């Protein structure tokens, strides 16, 4: 998933400022994927 590499770059570039915002954006972006994986894993 290319988004993961972008996420890492964001966190590495401006950790203190971007970690919270970046995590929220990541969560919103992949919410459906995460939900599907969680449902399948349970």
C-alpha atoms as a PDB file:
ATOM      1  CA  UNK A   1       0.000   0.000   0.000  1.00  0.00           C
ATOM      2  CA  UNK A   2       1.800   3.185  -1.191  1.00  0.00           C
ATOM      3  CA  UNK A   3      -0.027   5.283   1.419  1.00  0.00           C
ATOM      4  CA  UNK A   4       2.038   3.655   4.160  1.00  0.00           C
ATOM      5  CA  UNK A   5       5.278   4.987   2.658  1.00  0.00           C
ATOM      6  CA  UNK A   6       3.777   8.477   2.375  1.00  0.00           C
ATOM      7  CA  UNK A   7       2.663   8.193   5.989  1.00  0.00           C
ATOM      8  CA  UNK A   8       6.180   7.289   7.132  1.00  0.00           C
ATOM      9  CA  UNK A   9       7.668  10.218   5.216  1.00  0.00           C
ATOM     10  CA  UNK A  10       5.153  12.602   6.794  1.00  0.00           C
ATOM     11  CA  UNK A  11       5.896  11.343  10.298  1.00  0.00           C
ATOM     12  CA  UNK A  12       9.650  11.494   9.770  1.00  0.00           C
ATOM     13  CA  UNK A  13       9.537  15.009   8.307  1.00  0.00           C
ATOM     14  CA  UNK A  14       7.509  16.814  10.981  1.00  0.00           C
ATOM     15  CA  UNK A  15       6.891  14.332  13.752  1.00  0.00           C
ATOM     16  CA  UNK A  16       5.716  16.562  16.590  1.00  0.00           C
ATOM     17  CA  UNK A  17       3.359  18.615  14.419  1.00  0.00           C
ATOM     18  CA  UNK A  18       2.172  16.062  11.884  1.00  0.00           C
ATOM     19  CA  UNK A  19       1.793  12.862  13.893  1.00  0.00           C
ATOM     20  CA  UNK A  20      -1.671  13.680  15.208  1.00  0.00           C
ATOM     21  CA  UNK A  21      -3.015  15.192  11.985  1.00  0.00           C
ATOM     22  CA  UNK A  22      -1.303  12.535   9.881  1.00  0.00           C
ATOM     23  CA  UNK A  23      -2.752   9.721  11.971  1.00  0.00           C
ATOM     24  CA  UNK A  24      -6.250  11.153  11.680  1.00  0.00           C
ATOM     25  CA  UNK A  25      -5.870  11.476   7.902  1.00  0.00           C
ATOM     26  CA  UNK A  26      -4.521   7.925   7.707  1.00  0.00           C
ATOM     27  CA  UNK A  27      -7.382   6.606   9.820  1.00  0.00           C
ATOM     28  CA  UNK A  28      -9.976   8.357   7.651  1.00  0.00           C
ATOM     29  CA  UNK A  29      -8.294   7.193   4.439  1.00  0.00           C
ATOM     30  CA  UNK A  30      -8.046   3.528   5.401  1.00  0.00           C
ATOM     31  CA  UNK A  31     -11.011   3.267   7.777  1.00  0.00           C
ATOM     32  CA  UNK A  32     -12.894   0.937   5.428  1.00  0.00           C
ATOM     33  CA  UNK A  33      -9.837  -1.277   4.881  1.00  0.00           C
ATOM     34  CA  UNK A  34      -9.113  -1.495   8.606  1.00  0.00           C
ATOM     35  CA  UNK A  35     -12.745  -2.255   9.402  1.00  0.00           C
ATOM     36  CA  UNK A  36     -12.842  -4.998   6.772  1.00  0.00           C
ATOM     37  CA  UNK A  37      -9.590  -6.566   8.020  1.00  0.00           C
ATOM     38  CA  UNK A  38     -10.803  -6.454  11.625  1.00  0.00           C
ATOM     39  CA  UNK A  39     -14.120  -8.047  10.698  1.00  0.00           C
ATOM     40  CA  UNK A  40     -12.379 -10.821   8.773  1.00  0.00           C
ATOM     41  CA  UNK A  41      -9.847 -11.417  11.539  1.00  0.00           C
ATOM     42  CA  UNK A  42     -12.419 -11.801  14.300  1.00  0.00           C
END
